[in-house]
Short mmCIF file of C-alpha atoms and ligand atoms in Angstrom, two decimals:
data_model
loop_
_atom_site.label_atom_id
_atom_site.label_comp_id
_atom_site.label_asym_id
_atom_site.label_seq_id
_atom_site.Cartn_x
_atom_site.Cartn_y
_atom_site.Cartn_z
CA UNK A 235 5.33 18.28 4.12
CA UNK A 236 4.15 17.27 0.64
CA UNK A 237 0.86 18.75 -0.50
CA UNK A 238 -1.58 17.73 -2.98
CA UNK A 239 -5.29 18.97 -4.49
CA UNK A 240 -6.65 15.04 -4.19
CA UNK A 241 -5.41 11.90 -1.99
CA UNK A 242 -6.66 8.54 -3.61
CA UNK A 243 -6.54 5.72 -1.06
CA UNK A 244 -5.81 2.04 -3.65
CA UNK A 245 -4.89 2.16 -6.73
CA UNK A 246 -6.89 -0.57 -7.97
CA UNK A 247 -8.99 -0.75 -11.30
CA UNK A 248 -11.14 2.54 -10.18
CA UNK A 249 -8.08 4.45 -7.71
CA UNK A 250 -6.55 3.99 -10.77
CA UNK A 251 -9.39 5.00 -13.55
CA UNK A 252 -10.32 7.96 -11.11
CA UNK A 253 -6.79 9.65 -11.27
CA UNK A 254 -6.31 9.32 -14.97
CA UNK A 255 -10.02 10.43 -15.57
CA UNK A 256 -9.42 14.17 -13.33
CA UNK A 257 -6.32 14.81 -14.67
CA UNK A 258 -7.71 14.42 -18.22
CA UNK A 259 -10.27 17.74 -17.10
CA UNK A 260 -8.50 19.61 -14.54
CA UNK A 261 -5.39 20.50 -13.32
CA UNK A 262 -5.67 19.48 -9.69
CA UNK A 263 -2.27 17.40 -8.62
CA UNK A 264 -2.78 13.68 -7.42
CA UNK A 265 -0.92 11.31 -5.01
CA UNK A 266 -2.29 7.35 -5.18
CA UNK A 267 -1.13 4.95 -2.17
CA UNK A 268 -1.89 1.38 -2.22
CA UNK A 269 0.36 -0.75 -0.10
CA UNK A 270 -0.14 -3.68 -2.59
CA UNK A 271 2.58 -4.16 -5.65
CA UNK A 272 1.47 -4.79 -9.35
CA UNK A 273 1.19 -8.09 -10.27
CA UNK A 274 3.08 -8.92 -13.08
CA UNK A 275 1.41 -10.57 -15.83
CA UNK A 276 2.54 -14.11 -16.51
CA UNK A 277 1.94 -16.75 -19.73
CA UNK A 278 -1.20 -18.09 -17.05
CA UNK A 279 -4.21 -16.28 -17.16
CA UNK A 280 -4.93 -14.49 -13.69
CA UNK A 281 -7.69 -15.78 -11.89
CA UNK A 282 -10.09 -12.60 -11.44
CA UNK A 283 -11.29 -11.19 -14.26
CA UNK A 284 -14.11 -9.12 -15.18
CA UNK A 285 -16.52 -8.38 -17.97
CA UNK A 286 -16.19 -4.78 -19.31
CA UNK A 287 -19.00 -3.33 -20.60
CA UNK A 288 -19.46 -0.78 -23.45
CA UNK A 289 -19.58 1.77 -21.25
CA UNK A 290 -16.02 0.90 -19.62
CA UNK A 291 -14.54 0.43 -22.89
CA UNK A 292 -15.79 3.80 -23.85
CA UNK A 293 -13.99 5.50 -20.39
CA UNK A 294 -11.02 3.25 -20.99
CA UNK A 295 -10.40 4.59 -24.33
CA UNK A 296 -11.18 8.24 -23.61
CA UNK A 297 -8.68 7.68 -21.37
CA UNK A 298 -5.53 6.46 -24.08
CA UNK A 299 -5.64 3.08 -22.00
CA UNK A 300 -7.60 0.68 -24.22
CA UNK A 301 -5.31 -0.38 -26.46
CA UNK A 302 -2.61 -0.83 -24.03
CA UNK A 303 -5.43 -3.02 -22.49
CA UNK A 304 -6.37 -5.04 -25.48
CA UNK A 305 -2.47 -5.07 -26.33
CA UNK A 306 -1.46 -7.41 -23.21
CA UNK A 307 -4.82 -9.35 -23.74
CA UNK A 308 -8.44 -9.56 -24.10
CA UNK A 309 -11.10 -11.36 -25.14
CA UNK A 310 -14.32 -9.81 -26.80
CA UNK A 311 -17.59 -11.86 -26.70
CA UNK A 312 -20.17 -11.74 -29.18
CA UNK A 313 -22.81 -14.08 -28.12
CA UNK A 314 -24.59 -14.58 -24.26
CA UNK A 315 -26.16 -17.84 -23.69
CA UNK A 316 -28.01 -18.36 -20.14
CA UNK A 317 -30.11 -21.18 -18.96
CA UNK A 318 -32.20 -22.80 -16.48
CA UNK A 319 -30.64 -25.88 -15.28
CA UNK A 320 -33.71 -27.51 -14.49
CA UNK A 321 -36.18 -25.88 -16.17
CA UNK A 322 -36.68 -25.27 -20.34
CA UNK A 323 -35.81 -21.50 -20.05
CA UNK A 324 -32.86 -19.83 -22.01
CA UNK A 325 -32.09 -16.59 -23.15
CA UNK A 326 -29.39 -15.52 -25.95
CA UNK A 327 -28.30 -12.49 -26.73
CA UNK A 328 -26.25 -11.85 -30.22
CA UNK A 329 -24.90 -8.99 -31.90
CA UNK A 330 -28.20 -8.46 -33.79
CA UNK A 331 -29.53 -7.88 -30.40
CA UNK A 332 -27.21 -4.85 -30.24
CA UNK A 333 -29.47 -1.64 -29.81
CA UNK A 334 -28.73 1.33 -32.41
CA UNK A 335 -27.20 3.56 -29.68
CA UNK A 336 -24.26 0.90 -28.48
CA UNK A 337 -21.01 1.77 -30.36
CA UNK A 338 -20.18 0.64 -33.44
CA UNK A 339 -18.36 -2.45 -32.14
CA UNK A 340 -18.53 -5.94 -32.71
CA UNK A 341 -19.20 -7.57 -29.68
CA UNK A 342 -21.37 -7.58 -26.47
CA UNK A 343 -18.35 -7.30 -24.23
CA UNK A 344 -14.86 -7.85 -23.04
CA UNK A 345 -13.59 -10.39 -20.41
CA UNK A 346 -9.97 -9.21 -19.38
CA UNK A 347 -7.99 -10.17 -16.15
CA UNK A 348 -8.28 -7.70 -13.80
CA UNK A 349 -4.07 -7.70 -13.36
CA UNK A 350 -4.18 -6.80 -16.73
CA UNK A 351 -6.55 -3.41 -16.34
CA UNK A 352 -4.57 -2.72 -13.36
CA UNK A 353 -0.69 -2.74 -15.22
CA UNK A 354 -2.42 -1.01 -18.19
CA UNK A 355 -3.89 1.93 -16.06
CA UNK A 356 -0.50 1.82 -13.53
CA UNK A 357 2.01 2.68 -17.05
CA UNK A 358 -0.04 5.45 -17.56
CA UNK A 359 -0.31 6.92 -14.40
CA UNK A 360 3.52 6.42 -14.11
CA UNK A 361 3.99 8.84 -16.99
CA UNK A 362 1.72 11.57 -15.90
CA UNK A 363 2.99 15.05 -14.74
CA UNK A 364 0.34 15.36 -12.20
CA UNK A 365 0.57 12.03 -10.91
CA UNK A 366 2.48 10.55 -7.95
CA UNK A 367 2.35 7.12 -7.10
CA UNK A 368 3.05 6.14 -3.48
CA UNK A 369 3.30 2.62 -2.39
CA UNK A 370 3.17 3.04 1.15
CA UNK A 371 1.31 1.47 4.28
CA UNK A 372 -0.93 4.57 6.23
CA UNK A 373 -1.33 4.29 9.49
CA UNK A 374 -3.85 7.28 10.12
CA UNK A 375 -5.88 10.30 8.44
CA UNK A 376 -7.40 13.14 9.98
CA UNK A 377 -9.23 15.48 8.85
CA UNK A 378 -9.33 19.08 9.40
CA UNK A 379 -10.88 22.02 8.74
CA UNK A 380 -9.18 23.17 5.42
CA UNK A 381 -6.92 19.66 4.81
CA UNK A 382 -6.60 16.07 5.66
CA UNK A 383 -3.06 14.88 6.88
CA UNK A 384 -2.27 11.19 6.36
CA UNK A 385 0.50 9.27 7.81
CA UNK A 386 2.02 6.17 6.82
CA UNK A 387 4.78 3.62 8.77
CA UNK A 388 7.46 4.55 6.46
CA UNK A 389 7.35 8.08 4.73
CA UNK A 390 7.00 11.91 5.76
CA UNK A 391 3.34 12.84 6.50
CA UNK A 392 1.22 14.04 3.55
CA UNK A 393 -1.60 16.64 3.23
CA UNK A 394 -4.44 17.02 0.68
CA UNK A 395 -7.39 18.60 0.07
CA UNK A 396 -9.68 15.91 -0.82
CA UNK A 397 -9.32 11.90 -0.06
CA UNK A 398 -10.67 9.11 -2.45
CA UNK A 399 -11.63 5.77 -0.78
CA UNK A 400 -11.08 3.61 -3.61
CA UNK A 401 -9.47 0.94 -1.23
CA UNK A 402 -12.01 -1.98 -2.30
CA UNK A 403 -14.40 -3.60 -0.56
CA UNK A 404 -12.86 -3.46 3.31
CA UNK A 405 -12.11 -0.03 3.13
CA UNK A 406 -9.78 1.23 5.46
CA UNK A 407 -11.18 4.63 4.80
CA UNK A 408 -14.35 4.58 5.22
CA UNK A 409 -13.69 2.46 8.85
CA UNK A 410 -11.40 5.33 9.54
CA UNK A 411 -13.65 7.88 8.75
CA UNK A 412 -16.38 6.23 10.74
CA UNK A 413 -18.71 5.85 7.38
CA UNK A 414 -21.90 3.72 8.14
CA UNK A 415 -22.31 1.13 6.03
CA UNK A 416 -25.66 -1.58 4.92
CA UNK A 417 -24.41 -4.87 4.14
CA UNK A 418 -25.95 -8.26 3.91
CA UNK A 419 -24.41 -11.72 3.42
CA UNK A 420 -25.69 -13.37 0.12
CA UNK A 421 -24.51 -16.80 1.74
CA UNK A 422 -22.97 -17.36 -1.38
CA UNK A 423 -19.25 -18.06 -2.19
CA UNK A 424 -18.18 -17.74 -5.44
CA UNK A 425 -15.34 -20.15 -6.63
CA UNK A 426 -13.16 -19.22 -9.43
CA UNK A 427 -10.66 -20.79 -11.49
CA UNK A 428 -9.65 -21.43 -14.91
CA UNK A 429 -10.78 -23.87 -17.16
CA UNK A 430 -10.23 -25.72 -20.75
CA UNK A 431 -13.04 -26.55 -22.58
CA UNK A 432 -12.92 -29.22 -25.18
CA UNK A 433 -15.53 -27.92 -27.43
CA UNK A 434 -13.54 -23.90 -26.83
CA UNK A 435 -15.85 -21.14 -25.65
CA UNK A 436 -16.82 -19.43 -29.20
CA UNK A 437 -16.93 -16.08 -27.98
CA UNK A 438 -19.55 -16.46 -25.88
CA UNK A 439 -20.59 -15.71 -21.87
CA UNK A 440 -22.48 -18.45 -20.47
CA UNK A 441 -24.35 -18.82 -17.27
CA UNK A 442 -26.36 -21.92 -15.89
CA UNK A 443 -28.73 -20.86 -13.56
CA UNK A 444 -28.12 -24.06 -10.95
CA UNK A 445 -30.46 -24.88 -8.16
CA UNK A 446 -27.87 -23.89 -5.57
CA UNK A 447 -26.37 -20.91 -7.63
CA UNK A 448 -25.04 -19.52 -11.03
CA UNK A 449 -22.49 -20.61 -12.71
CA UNK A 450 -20.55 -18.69 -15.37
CA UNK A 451 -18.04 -19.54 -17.74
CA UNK A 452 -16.30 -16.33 -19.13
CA UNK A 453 -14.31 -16.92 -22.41
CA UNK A 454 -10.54 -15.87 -22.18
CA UNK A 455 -7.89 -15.09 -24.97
CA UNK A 456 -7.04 -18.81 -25.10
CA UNK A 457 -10.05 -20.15 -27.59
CA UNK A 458 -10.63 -23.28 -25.43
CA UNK A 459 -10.13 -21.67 -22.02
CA UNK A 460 -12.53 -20.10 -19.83
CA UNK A 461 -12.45 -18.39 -16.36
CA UNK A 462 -15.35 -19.67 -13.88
CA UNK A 463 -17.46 -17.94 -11.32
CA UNK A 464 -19.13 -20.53 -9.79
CA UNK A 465 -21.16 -18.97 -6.80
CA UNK A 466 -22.48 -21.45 -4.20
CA UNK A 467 -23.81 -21.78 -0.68
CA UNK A 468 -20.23 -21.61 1.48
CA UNK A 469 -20.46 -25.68 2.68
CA UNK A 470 -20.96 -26.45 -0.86
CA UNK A 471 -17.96 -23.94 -2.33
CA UNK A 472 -16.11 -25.78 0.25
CA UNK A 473 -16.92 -28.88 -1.27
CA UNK A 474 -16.46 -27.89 -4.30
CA UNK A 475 -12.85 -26.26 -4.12
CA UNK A 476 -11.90 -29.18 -2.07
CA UNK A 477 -12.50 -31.95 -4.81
CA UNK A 478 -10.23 -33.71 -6.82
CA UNK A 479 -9.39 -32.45 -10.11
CA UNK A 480 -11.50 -35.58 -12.02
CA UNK A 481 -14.23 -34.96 -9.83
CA UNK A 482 -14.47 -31.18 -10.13
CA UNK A 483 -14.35 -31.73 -13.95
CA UNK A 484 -16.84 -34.56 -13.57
CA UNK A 485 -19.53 -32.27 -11.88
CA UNK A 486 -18.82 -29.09 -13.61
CA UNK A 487 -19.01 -30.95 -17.26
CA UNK A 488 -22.45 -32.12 -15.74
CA UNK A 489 -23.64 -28.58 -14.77
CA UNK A 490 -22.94 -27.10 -17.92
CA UNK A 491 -25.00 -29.71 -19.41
CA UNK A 492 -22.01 -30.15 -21.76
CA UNK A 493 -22.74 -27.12 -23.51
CA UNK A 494 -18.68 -26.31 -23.55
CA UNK A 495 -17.69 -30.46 -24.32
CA UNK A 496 -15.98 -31.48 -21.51
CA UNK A 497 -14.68 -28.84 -18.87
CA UNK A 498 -11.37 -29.60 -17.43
CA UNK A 499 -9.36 -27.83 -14.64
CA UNK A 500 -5.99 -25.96 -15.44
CA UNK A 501 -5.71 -23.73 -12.13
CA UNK A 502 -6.05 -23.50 -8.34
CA UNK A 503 -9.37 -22.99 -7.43
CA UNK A 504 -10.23 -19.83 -4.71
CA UNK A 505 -13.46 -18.29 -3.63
CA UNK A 506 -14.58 -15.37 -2.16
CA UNK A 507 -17.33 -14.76 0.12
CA UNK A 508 -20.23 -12.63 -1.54
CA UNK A 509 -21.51 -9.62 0.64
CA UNK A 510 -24.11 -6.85 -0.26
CA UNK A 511 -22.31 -3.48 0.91
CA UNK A 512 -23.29 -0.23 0.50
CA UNK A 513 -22.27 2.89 2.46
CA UNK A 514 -24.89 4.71 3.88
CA UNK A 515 -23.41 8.40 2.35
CA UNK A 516 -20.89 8.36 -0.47
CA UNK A 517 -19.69 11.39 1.02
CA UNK A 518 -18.24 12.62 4.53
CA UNK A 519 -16.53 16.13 4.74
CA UNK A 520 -13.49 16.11 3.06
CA UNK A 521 -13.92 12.00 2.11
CA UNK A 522 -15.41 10.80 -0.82
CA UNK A 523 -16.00 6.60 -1.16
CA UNK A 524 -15.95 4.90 -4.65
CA UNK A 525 -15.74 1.64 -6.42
CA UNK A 526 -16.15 -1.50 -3.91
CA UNK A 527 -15.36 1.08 -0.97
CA UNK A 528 -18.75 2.41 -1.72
CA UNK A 529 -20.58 -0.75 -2.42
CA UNK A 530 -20.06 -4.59 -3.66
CA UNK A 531 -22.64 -6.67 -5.41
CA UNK A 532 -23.25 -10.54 -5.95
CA UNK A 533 -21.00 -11.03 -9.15
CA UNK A 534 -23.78 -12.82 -11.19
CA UNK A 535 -24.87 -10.19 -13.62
CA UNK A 536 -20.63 -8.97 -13.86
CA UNK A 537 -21.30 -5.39 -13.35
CA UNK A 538 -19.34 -4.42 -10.32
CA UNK A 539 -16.15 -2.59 -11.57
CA UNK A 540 -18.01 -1.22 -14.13
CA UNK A 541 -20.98 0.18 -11.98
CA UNK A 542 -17.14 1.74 -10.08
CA UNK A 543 -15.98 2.71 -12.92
CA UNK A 544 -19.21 5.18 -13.56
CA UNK A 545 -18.27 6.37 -9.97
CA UNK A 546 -14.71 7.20 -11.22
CA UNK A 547 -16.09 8.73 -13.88
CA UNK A 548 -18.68 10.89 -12.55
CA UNK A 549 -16.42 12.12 -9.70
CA UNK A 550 -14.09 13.22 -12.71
CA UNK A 551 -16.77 15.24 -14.10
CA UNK A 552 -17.80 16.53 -10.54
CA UNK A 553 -14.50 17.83 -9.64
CA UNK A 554 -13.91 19.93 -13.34
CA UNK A 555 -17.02 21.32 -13.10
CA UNK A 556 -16.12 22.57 -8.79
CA UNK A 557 -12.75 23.80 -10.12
CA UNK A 558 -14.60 25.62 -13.38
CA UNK A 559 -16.88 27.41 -11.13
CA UNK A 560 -14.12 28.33 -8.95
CA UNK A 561 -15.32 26.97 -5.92
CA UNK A 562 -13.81 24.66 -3.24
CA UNK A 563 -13.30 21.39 -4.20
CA UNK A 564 -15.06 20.05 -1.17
CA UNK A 565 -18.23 22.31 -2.39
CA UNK A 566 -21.24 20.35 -0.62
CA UNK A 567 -23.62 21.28 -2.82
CA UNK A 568 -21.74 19.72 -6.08
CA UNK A 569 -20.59 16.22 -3.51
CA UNK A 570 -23.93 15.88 -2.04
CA UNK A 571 -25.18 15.79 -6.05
CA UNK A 572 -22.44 13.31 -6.83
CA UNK A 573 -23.12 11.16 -3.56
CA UNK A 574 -26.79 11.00 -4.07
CA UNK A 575 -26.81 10.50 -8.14
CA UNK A 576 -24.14 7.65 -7.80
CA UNK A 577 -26.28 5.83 -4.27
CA UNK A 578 -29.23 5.55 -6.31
CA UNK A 579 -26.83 3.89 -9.38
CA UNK A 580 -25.73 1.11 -7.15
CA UNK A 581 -29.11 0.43 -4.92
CA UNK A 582 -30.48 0.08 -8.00
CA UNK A 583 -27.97 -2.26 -9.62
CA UNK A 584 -28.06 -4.00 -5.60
CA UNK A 585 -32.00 -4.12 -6.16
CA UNK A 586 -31.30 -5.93 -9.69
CA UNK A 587 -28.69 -8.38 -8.68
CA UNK A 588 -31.38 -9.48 -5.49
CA UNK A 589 -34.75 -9.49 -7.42
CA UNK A 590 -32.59 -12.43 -10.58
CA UNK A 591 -31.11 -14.40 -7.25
CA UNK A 592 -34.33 -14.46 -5.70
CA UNK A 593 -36.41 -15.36 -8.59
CA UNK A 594 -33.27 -18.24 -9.40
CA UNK A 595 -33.09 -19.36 -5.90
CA UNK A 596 -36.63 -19.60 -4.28
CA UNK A 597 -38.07 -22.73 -6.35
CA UNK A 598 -41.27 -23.01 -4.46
CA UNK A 599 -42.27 -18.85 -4.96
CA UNK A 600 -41.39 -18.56 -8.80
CA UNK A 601 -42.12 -22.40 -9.84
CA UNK A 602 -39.65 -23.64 -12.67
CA UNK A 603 -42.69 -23.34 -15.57
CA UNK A 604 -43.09 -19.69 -14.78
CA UNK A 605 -39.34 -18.58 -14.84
CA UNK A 606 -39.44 -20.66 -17.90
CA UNK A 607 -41.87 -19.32 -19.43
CA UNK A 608 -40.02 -15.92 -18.81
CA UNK A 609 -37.00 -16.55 -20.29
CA UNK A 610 -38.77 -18.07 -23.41
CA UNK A 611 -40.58 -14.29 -23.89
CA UNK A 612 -37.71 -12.56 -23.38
CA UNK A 613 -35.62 -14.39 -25.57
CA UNK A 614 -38.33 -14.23 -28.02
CA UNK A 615 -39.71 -10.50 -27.86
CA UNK A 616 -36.90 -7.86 -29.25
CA UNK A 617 -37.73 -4.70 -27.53
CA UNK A 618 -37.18 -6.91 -24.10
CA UNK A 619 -33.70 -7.94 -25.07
CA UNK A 620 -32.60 -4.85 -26.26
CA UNK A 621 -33.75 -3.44 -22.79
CA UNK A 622 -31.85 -6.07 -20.89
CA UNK A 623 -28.83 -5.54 -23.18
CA UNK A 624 -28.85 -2.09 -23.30
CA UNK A 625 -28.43 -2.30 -19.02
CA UNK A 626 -26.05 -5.20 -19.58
CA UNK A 627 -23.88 -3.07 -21.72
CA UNK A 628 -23.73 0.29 -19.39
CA UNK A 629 -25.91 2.33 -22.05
CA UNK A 630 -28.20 3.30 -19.41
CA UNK A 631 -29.22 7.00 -18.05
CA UNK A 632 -25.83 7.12 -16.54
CA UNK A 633 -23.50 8.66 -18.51
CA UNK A 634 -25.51 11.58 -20.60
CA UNK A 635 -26.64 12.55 -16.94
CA UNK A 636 -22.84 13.47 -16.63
CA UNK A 637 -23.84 16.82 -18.00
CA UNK A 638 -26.44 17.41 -15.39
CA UNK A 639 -23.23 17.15 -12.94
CA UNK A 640 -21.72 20.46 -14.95
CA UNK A 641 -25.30 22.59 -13.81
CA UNK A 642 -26.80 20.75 -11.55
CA UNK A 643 -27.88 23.56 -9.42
C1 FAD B 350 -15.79 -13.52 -8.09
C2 FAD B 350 -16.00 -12.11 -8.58
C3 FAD B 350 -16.23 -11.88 -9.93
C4 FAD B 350 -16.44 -10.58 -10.40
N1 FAD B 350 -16.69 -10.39 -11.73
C5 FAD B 350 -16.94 -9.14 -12.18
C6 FAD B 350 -17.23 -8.88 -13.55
O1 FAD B 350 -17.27 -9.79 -14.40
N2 FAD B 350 -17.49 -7.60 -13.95
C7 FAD B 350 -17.49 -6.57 -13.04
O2 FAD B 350 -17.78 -5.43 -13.44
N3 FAD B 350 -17.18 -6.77 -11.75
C8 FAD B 350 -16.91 -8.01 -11.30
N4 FAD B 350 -16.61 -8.22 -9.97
C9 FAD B 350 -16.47 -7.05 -9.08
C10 FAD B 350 -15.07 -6.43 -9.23
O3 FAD B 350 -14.07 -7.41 -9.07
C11 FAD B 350 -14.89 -5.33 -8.20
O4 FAD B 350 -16.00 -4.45 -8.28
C12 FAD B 350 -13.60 -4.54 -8.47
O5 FAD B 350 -12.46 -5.34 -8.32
C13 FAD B 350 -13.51 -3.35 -7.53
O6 FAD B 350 -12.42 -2.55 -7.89
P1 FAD B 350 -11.87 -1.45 -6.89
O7 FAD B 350 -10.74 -0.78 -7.60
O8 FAD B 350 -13.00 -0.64 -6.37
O9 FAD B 350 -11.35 -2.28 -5.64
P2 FAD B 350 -10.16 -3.35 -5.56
O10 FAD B 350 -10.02 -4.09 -6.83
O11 FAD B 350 -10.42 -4.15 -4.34
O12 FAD B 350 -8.87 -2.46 -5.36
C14 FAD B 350 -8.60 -1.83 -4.13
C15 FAD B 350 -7.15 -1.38 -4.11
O13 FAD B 350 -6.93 -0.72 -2.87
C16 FAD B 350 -5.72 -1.19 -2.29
N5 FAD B 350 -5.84 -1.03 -0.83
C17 FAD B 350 -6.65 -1.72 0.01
N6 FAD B 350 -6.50 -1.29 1.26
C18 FAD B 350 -5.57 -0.28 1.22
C19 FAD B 350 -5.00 0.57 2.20
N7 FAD B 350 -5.32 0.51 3.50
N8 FAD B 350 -4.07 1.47 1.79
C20 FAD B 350 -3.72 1.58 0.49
N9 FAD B 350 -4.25 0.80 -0.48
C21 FAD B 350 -5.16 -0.12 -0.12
C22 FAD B 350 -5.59 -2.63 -2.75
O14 FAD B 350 -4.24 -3.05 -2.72
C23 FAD B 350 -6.17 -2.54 -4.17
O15 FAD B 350 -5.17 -2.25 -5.12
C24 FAD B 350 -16.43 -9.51 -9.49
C25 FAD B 350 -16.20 -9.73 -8.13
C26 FAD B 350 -16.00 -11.02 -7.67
C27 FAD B 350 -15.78 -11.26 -6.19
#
């Protein structure tokens, strides 16, 4: 029977980030499985894509992968611009706005398909010693006292040490393992797609705050084309998806207030229903959740790969410092500390995403003068922005409390 230190369960955008990231600080020996193939990157852009923020950019490099990353494609923004539909508010953010602390960079952020963060981290797992990739289907996992055994439909039974849930959003996992989970529909779907815009996206990440929902046009490598993430009520998505092409562009030229010229489909549209999730404990014997396994927030604010990508990170740093001591590498004390420290990350984040819905959403509590008036200070008082920017960009409390993780006893 094959052995290994650490089972990861997906190798997605954090599976994969979490492998990389232990092997760069310990020895231990890791197998990924995800039953899903790469998807090859074609001359189209892919329709999900996320914005990575400084602090991903940072992990990504530390990790050899960024230029591989920014070698397939990329596209850096420089500028935010987000608005009240109906009210006067806006806020923009610039590189001026950059506090001293970010890196030395030259832009705000990085929009990149997910497929491509995915092929870039998958080459250099390929290539790593202590790396096996498995694309396999499990069936079950079990864990015992000293190992969990894990058996798939069509290969020999493995055994491991330590099992990463980093098998997105529905888990199988954490439903095997019985892990309670919070979760609460944001009755919003969010539509994506690509788009052209005549008047091109000039670097920047907008967002119209509509009535029903945000809508946010993320500039891609193409200058004039931008990927959407238009989150609605689910009749209204419906709607939405379901126009025709000269209507979609007709309404989504309109709720961009023609900002971008006029915004013109060049994909299929698909949405995804929006849930809150978060697992009750990160943590459960020999099981460890991360990434979207552990939690999944509304996509307005673009921070949930990155807040997974901290997880990835943090678990790295957990696990060096276990095998440094010498002790077991399902130590409780050293887990519990990583479960608790990374919970608090994401019901914070959670608490952020729910408190700029709300305040978006519920026209008669916040009236449209007051969140305009809001916007107006922030845009207009320094210290603010940099705060907001500062979260916006990762270059929170988060990673200089890695080194808490080393002694945190
Ligand atoms: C519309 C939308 C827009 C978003 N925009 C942003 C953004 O701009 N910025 C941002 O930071 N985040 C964004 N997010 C969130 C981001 O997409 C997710 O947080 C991220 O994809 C989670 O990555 P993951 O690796 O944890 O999970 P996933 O990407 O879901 O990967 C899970 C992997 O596990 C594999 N797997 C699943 N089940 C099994 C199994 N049983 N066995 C083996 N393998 C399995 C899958 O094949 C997959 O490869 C957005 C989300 C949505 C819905």
């Amino acid at each position: 029977m094959q052995s290994f230190d650490i089972v990861i369960v997906g190798g997605g955008m954090v599976g994969l980030t979490a492998a990389l990231a232990i092997c760069k600080q310990t020895p231990l020996k890791i197998a990924i499985i995800d039953s899903q193939p790469l998807n090859p990157i074609g001359a189209a852009p892919h329709l999900r894509v996320s914005a990575i923020n400084d602090a991903s950019k940072q992990l990504f490099t530390n990790l050899g992968v960024w230029a591989d990353i920014t070698n397939i494609r990329a596209q850096a923004y420089t500028n935010m611009h987000v608005w009240d539909k109906d009210g006067f508010g806006h806020v923009d953010f610039d590189l001026t706005d950059l506090p001293n602390s970010a890196s030395n960079d030259d832009c705000l952020g990085t929009i990149i398909e997910n497929d491509v963060i995915r092929n870039a981290l998958y080459q250099t797992a390929q290539i790593h010693d202590n790396i096996t990739l498995i694309k396999q289907t499990l069936t079950s996992i079990g864990v015992g006292e000293s190992e969990v055994f894990l058996s798939f439909t069509e290969h020999t039974p493995i055994i491991a040490k330590l099992v990463i849930g980093a098998d997105g959003a529905n888990s199988w996992v954490r439903k095997q393992l019985d892990m309670a989970m919070t979760f609460r529909d944001y009755d919003h779907h969010a539509v994506v797609a690509s788009v052209e815009c005549s008047q091109g996206h000039q670097n920047t990440a907008w967002q119209v705050f509509l009535n029903a929902g945000p809508l946010a046009f993320l500039p891609l490598y193409q200058k004039n084309t931008c990927s959407i993430v238009w989150s609605l009520p689910p009749e209204e998505a419906m709607r939405v998806k379901t126009l025709s092409a000269a209507e979609f562009n007709k309404e989504i030229t309109a709720a961009s207030d023609g900002k971008l010229g006029q915004v013109s489909l060049q994909s299929e549209r698909v949405s995804f229903p929006l849930t809150m999730r978060i697992a009750r404990e990160f943590v459960k014997d020999r099981v460890i959740l991360i990434g979207d396994a552990a939690h999944t927030i509304h996509p307005l604010a673009g921070q949930g790969v990155n807040l997974g990508l901290v997880d990835a990170s943090a678990l790295a740093q957990t696990l060096a410092a276990t095998v440094f001591a010498g002790k077991e590498l399902n130590d409780s004390k050293l887990l519990g500390h990583f479960s608790r420290w990374r919970k608090s990350d994401a019901t914070d984040m959670i608490a952020a995403m729910e408190s700029i819905k709300q305040g978006f959403s519920l026209q008669q509590v916040l009236p449209k003068f007051v969140r305009g008036m809001g916007m107006s200070l922030i845009n207009n008082i320094s210290p603010l922005k940099q705060i907001l920017i500062k979260q916006a960009m990762g270059q929170t409390a988060d990673l200089p409390e890695l080194s808490k993780v080393k002694d945190p006893l």
